[in-house]
mmCIF file of C-alpha atoms and ligand atoms in Angstrom:
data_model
loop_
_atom_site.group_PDB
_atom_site.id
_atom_site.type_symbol
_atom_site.label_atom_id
_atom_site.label_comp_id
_atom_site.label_asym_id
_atom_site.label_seq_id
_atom_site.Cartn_x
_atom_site.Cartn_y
_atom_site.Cartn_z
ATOM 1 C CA UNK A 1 0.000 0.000 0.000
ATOM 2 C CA UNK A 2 1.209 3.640 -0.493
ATOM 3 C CA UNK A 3 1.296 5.354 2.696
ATOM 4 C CA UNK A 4 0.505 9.589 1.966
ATOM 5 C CA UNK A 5 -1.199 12.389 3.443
ATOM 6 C CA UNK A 6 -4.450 10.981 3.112
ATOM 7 C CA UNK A 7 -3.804 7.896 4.532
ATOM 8 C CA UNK A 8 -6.039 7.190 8.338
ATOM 9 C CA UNK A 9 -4.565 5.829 11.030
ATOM 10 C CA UNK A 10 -6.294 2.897 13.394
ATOM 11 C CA UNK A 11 -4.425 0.926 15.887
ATOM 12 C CA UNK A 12 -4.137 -1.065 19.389
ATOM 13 C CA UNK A 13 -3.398 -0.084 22.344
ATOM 14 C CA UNK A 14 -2.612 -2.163 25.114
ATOM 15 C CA UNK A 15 0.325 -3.791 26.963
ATOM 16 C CA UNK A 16 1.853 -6.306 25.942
ATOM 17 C CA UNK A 17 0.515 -5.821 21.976
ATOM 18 C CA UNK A 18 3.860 -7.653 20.475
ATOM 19 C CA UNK A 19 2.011 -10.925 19.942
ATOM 20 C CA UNK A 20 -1.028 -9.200 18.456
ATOM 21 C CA UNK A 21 -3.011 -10.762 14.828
ATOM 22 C CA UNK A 22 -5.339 -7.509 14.735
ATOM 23 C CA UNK A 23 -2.289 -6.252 12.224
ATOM 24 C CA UNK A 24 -2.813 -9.195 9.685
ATOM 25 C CA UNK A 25 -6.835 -8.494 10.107
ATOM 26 C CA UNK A 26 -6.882 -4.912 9.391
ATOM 27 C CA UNK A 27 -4.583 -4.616 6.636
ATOM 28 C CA UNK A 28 -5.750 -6.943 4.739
ATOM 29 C CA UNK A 29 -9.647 -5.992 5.021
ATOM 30 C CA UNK A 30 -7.665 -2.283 3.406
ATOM 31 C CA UNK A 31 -5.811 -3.097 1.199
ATOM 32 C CA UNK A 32 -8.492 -5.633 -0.131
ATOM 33 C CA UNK A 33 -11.274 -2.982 0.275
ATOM 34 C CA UNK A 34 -9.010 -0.270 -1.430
ATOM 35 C CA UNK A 35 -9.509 1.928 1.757
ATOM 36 C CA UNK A 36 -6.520 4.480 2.453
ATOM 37 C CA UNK A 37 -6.109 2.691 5.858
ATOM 38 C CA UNK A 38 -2.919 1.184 7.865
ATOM 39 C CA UNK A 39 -3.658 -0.187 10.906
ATOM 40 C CA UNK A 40 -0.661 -0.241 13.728
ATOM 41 C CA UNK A 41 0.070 -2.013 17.340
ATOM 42 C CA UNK A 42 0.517 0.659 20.413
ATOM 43 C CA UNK A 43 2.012 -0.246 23.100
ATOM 44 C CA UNK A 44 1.056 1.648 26.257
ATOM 45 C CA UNK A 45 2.617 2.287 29.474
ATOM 46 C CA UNK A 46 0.552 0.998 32.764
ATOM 47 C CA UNK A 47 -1.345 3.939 33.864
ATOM 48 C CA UNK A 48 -0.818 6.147 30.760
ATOM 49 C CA UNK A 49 -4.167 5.239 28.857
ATOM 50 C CA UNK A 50 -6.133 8.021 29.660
ATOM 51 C CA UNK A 51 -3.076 10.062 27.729
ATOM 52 C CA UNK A 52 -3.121 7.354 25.128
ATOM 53 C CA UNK A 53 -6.475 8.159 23.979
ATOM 54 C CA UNK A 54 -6.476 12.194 24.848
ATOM 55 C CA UNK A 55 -3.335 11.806 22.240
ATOM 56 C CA UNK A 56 -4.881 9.202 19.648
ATOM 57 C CA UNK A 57 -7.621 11.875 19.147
ATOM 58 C CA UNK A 58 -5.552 15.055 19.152
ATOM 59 C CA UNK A 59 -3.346 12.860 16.285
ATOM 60 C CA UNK A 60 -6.726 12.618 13.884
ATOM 61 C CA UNK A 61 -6.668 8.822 14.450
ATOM 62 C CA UNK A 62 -10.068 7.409 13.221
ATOM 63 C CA UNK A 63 -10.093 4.236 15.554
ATOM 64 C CA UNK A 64 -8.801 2.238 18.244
ATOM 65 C CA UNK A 65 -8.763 -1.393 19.445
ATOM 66 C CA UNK A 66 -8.345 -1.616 23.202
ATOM 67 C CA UNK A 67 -6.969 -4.873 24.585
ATOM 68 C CA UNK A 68 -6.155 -5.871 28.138
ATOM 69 C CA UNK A 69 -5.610 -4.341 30.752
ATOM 70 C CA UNK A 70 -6.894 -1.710 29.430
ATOM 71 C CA UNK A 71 -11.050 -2.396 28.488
ATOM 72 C CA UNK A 72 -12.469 -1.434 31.144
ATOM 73 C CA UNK A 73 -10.049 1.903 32.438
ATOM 74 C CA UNK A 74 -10.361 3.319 28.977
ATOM 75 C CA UNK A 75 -13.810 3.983 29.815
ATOM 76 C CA UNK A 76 -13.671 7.597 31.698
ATOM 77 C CA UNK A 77 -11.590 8.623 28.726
ATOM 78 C CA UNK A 78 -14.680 8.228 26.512
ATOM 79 C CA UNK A 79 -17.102 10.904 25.250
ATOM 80 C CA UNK A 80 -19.923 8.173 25.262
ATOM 81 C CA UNK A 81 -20.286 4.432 25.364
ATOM 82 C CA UNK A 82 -22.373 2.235 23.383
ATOM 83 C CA UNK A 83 -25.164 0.813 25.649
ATOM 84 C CA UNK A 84 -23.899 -2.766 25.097
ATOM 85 C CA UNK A 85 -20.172 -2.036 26.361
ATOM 86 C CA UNK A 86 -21.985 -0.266 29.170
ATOM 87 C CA UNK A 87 -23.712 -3.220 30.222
ATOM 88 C CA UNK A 88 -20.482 -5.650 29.425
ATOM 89 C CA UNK A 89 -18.673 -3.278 31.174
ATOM 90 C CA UNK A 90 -15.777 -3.292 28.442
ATOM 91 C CA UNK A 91 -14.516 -1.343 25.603
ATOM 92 C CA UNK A 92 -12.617 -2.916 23.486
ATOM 93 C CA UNK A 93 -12.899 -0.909 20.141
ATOM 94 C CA UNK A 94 -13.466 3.372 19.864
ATOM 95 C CA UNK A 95 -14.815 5.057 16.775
ATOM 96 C CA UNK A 96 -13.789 8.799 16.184
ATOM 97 C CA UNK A 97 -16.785 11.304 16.782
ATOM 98 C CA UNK A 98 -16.859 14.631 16.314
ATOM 99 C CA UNK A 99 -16.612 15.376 20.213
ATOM 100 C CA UNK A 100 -14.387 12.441 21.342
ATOM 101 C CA UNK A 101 -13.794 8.987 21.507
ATOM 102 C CA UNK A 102 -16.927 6.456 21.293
ATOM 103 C CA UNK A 103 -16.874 3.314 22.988
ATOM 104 C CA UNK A 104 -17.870 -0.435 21.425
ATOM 105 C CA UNK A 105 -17.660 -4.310 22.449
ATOM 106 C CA UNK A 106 -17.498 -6.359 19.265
ATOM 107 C CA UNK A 107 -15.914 -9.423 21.499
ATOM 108 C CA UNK A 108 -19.647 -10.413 21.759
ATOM 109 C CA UNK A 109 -21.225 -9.326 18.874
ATOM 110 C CA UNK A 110 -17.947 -11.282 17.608
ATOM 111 C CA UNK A 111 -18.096 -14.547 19.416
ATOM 112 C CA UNK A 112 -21.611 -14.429 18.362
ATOM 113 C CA UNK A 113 -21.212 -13.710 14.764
ATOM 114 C CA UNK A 114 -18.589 -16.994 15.015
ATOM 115 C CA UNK A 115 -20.655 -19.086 16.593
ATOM 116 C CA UNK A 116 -23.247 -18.664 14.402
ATOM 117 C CA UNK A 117 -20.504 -19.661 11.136
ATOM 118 C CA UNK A 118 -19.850 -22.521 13.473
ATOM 119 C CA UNK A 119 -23.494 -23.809 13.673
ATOM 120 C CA UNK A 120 -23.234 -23.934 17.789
ATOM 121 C CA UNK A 121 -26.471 -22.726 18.867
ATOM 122 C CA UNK A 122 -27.395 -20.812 22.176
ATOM 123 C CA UNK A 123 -31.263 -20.761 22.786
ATOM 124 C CA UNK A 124 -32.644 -23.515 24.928
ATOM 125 C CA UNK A 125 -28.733 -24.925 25.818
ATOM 126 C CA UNK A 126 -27.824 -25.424 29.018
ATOM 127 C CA UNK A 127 -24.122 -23.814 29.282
ATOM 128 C CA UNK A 128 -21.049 -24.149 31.112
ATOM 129 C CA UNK A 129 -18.646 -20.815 31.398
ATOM 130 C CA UNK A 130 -15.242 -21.838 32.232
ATOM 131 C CA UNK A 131 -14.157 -18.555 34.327
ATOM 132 C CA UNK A 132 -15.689 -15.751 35.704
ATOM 133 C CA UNK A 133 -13.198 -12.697 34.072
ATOM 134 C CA UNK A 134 -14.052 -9.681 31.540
ATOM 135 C CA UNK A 135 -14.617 -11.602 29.294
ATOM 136 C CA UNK A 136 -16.637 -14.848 30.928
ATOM 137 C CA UNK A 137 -18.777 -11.793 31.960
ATOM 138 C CA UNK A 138 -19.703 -10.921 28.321
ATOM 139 C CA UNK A 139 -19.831 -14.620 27.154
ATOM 140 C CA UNK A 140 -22.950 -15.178 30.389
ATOM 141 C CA UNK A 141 -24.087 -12.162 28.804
ATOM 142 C CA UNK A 142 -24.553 -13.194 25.331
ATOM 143 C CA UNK A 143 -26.286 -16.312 26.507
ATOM 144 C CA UNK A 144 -28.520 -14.841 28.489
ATOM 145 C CA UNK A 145 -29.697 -12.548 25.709
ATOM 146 C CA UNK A 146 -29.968 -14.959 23.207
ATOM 147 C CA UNK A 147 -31.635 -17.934 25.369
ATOM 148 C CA UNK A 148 -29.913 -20.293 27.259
ATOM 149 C CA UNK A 149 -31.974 -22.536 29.524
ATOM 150 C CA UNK A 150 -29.402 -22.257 32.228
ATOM 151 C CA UNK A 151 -26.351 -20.578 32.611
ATOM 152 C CA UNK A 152 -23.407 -22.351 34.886
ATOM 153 C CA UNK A 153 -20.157 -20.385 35.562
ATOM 154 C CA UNK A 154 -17.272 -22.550 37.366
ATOM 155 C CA UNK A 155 -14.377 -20.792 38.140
ATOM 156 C CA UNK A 156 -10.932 -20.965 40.621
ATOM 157 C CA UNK A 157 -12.424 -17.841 42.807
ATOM 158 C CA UNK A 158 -15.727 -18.995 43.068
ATOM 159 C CA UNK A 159 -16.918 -15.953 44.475
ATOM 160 C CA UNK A 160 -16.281 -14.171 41.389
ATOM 161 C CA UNK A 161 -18.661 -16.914 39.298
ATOM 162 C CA UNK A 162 -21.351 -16.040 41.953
ATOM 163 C CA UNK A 163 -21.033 -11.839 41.556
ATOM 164 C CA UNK A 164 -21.182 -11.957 37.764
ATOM 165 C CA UNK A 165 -23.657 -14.638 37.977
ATOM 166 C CA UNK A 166 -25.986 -12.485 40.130
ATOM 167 C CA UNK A 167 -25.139 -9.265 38.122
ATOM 168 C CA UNK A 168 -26.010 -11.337 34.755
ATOM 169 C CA UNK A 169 -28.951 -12.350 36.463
ATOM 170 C CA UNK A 170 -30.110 -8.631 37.304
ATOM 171 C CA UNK A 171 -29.778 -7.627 33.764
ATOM 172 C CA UNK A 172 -31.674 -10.357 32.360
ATOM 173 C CA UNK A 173 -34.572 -10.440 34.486
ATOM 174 C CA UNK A 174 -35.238 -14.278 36.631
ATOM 175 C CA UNK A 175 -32.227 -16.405 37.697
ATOM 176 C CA UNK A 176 -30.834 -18.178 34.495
ATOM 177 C CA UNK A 177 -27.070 -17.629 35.879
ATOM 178 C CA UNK A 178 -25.568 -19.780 38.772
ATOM 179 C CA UNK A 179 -22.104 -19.562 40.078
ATOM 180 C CA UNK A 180 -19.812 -22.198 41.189
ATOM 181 C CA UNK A 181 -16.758 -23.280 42.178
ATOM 182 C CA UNK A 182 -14.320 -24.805 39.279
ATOM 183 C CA UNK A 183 -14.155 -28.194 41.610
ATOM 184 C CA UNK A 184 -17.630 -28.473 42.208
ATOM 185 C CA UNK A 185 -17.815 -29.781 38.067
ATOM 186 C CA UNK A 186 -18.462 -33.105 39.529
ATOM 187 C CA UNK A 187 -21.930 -32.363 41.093
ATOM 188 C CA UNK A 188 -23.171 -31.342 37.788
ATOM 189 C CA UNK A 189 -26.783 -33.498 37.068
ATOM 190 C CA UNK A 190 -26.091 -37.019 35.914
ATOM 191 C CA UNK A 191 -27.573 -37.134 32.155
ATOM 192 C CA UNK A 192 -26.846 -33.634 31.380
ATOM 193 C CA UNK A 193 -25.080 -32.467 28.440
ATOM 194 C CA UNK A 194 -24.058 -28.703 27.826
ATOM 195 C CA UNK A 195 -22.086 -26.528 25.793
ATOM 196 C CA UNK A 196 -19.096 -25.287 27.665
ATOM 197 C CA UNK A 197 -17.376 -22.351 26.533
ATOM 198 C CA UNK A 198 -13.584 -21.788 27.962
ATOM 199 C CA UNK A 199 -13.133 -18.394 29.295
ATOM 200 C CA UNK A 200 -10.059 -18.838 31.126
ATOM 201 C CA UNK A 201 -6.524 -17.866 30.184
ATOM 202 C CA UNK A 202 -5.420 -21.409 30.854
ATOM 203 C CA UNK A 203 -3.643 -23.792 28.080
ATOM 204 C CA UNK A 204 -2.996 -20.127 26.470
ATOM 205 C CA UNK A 205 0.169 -19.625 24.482
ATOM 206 C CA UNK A 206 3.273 -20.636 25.714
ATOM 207 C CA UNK A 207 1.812 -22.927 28.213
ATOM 208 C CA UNK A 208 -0.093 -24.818 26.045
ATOM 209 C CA UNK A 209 0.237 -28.259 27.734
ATOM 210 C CA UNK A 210 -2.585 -27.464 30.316
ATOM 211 C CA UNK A 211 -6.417 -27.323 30.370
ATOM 212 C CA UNK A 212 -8.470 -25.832 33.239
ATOM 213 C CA UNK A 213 -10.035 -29.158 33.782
ATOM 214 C CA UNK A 214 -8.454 -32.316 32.501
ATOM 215 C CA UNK A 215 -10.734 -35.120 33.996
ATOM 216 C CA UNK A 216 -12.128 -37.052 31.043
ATOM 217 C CA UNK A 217 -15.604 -37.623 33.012
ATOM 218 C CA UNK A 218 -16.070 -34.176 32.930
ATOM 219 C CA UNK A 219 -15.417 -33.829 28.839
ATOM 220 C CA UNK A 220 -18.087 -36.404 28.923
ATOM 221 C CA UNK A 221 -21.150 -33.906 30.099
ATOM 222 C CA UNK A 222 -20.166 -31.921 26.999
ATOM 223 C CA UNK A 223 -21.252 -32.139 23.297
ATOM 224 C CA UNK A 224 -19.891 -28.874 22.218
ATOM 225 C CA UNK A 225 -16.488 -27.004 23.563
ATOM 226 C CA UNK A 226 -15.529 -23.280 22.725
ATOM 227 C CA UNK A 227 -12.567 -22.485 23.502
ATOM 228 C CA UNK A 228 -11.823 -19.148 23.173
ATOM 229 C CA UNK A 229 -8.182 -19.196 23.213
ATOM 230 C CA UNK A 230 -6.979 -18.257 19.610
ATOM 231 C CA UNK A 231 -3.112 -19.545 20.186
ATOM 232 C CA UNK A 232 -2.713 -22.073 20.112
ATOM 233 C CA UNK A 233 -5.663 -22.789 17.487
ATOM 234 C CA UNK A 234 -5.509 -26.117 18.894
ATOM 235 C CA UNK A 235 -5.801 -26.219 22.581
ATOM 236 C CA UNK A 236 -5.833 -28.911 25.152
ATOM 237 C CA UNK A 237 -9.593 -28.490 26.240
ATOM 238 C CA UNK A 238 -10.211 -28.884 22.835
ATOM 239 C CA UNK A 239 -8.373 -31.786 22.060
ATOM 240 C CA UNK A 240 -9.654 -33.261 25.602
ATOM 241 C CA UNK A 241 -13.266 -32.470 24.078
ATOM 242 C CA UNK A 242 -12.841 -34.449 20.728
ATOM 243 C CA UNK A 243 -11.219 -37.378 22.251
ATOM 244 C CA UNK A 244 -14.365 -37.601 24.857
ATOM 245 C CA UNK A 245 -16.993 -37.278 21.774
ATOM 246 C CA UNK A 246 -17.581 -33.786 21.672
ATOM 247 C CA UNK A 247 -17.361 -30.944 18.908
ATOM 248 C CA UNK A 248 -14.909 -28.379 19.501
ATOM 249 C CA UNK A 249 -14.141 -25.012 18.492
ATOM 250 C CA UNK A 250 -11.257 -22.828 19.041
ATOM 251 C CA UNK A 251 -11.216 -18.428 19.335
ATOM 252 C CA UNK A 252 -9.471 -17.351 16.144
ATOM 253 C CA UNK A 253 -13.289 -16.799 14.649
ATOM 254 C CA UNK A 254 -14.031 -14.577 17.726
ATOM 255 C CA UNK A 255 -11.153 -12.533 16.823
ATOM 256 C CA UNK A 256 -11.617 -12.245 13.355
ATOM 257 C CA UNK A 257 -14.764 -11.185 13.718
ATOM 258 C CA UNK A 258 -13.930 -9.003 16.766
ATOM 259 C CA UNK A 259 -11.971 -7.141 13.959
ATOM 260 C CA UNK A 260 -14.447 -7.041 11.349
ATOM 261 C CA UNK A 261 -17.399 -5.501 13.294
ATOM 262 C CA UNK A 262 -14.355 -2.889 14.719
ATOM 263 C CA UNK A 263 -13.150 -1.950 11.094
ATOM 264 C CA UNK A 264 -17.076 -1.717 9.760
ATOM 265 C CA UNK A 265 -17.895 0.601 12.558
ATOM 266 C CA UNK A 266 -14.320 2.782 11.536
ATOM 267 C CA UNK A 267 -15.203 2.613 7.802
ATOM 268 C CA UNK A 268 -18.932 2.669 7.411
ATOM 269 C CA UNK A 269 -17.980 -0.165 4.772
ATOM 270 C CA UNK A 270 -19.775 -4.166 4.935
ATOM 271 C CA UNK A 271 -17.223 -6.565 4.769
ATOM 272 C CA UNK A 272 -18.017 -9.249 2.212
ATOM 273 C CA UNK A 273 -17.912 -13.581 3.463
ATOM 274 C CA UNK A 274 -15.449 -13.956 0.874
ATOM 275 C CA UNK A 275 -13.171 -11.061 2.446
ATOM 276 C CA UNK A 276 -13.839 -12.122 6.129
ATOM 277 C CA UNK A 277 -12.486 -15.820 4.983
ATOM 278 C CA UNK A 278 -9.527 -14.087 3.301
ATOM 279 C CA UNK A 279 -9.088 -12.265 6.501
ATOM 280 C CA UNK A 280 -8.955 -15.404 8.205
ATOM 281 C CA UNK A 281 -6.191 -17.115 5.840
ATOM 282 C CA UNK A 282 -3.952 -14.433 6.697
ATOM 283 C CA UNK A 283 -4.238 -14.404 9.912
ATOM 284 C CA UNK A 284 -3.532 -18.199 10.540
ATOM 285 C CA UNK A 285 -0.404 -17.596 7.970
ATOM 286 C CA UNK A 286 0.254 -15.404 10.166
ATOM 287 C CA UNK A 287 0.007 -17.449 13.346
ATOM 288 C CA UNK A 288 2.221 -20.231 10.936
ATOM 289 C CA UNK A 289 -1.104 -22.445 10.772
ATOM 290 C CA UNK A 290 -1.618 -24.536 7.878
HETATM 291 P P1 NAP B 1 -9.386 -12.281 32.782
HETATM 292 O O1 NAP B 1 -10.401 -11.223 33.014
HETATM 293 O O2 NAP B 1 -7.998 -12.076 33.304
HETATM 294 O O3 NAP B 1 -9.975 -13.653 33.417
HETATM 295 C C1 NAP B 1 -9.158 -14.796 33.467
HETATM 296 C C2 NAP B 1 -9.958 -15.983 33.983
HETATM 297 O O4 NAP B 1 -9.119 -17.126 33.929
HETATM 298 C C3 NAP B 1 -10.425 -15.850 35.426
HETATM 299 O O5 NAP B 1 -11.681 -16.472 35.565
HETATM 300 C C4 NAP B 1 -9.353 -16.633 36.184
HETATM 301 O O6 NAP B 1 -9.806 -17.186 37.412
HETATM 302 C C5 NAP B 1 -9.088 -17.751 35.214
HETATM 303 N N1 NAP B 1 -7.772 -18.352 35.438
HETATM 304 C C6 NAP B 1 -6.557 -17.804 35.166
HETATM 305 N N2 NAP B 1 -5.576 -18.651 35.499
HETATM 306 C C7 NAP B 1 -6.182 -19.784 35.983
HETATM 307 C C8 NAP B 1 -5.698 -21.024 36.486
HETATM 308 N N3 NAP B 1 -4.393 -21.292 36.552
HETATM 309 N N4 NAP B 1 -6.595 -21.943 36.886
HETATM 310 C C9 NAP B 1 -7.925 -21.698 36.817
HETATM 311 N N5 NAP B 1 -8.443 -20.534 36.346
HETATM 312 C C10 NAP B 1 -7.581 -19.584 35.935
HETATM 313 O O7 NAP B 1 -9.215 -12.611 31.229
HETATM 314 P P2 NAP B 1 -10.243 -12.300 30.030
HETATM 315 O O8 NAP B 1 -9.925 -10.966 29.454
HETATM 316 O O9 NAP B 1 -11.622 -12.592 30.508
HETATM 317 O O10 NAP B 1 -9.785 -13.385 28.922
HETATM 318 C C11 NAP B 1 -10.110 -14.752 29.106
HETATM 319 C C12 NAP B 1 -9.713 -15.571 27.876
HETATM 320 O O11 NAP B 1 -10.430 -15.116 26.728
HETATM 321 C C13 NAP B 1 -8.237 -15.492 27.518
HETATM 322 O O12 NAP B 1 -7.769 -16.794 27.285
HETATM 323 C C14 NAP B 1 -8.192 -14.697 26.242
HETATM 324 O O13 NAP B 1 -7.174 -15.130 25.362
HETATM 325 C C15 NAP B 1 -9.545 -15.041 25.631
HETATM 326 N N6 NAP B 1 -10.026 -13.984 24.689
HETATM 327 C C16 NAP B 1 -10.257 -14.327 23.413
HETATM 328 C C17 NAP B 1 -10.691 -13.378 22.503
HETATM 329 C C18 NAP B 1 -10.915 -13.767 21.079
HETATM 330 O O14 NAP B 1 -11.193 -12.884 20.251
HETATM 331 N N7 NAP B 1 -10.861 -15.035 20.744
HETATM 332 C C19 NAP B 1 -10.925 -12.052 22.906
HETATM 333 C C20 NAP B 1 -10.692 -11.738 24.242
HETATM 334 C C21 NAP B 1 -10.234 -12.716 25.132
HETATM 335 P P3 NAP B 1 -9.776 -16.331 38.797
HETATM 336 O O15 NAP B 1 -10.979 -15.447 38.756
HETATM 337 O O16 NAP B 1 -9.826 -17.359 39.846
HETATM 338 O O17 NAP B 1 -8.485 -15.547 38.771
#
């Protein structure tokens, strides 16, 4: 591409951003859509991201990413917030207004839009939640919104699983949410079969030999796991999931379409199936995956 004065400027800030694929996502979606666009990684100092964004705005950029730790304490910074990322509680993409900054989540809209390509299904599913972080939060979210039976978050601080259980619970009216303790898999019903999605950092690039649970009697309540790691593509809990019958799913969907919703929201412009799978080609060259 030929970089001039005309050309915008979108990026990602965060720390670390050195392993980042939101490069290999961006660029290509430009250059294919012929949009005078480069898209850069920004690595920002702890406690510096409310200068980060004061700066990305006074440099004319059009739009940010926003990855952790920063998705939540980018929020004062904003001139307004989407009511979705309000109610997720995380940012994780801004869009240039004329006033400021505005705030988005496309991690759900994105897992969504992935599980959908993926044929897994959330209304009427009973579903496991495999931590209780930012973004285990959004995933009991989405669920809840779009109709799971019952909604089961296990995680190491089970105290956690039982605050954004309740607060999930508050915003979608009745008690589909529960909280639990990662140990307590075991007194699951009998009989039951759900669709667990991994929302943990565990088995994540480089310690890939792990998985949060490894006891094949659990893999066995599961038909469907969603792992939302995207490195390794292929992740234990995955690989424990096949071998005990299941389908499984890993999170480089989520993040490719994490980054499409982002750059349609920057460039006003639908990006086409065919472009969103070339998007996804480069970014597992990118990751060296066949
Ligand atoms: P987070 O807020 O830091 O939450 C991390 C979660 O992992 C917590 O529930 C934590 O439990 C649990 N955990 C960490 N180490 C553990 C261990 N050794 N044993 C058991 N549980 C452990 O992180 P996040 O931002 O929600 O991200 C979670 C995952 O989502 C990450 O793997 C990330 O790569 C993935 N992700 C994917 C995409 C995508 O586009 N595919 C986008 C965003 C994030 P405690 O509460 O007990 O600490």
């Amino acid at each position: 591409m030929i970089v001039n004065g005309y050309t915008r400027t979108c990026g990602l800030i965060g720390n670390p951003v050195e392993h980042t694929m939101s490069p290999a996502i961006h660029n290509t979606l430009a250059e294919a859509m012929g949009e005078n666009l480069v898209y850069l990684p920004f690595h920002v100092p702890r406690g510096q991201v409310g200068e980060a964004v004061r700066g990305a705005y006074a440099l004319n950029l059009l739009g940010l990413n926003v990855t952790v730790p920063y998705k939540s304490e980018v929020i004062p910074f904003l001139k307004e917030t989407d009511p979705l990322a309000e109610t997720i509680g995380a940012v994780n993409t801004l869009v240039r207004t004329k006033e400021g900054f505005k705030g988005y989540n496309t991690d759900m809209p994105g897992l969504y839009r992935a599980m959908c390509e993926d044929g897994v299904g959330i209304e009427g599913e009973k579903i496991l939640i495999l931590g209780a972080g930012g973004v285990a939060r959004a995933v009991a979210i989405l669920a809840a919104r779009y109709g799971a039976c019952r909604i089961i978050l296990l995680n190491r601080t089970p105290e956690k699983a039982r605050k954004v259980a309740d607060e999930v619970n508050a915003i979608a009216g009745g008690e589909p949410a529960e909280g639990m303790a990662l140990e307590n898999y075991q007194s699951l019903p009998a009989g039951e079969r759900y669709l667990a999605i991994q929302a943990t950092n565990v088995g994540m690039f480089p310690k890939t030999d792990g998985a949060v649970i490894e006891d094949a009697a659990f893999y066995h309540k599961i038909h469907t796991g969603y792992d939302l790691i995207f490195n390794p593509a292929e992740t234990k809990f995955m690989r424990l999931t096949r071998e005990n019958g299941g389908r499984a799913f890993g999170g480089l969907k989520m993040l490719l379409y994490q980054g499409i919703i982002a750059y349609e929201l920057w460039t006003d412009h639908q990006v086409s199936r065919e472009l969103a799978e070339k998007a996804y080609i480069e970014m597992r060259k990118a990751m060296h995956i066949q």
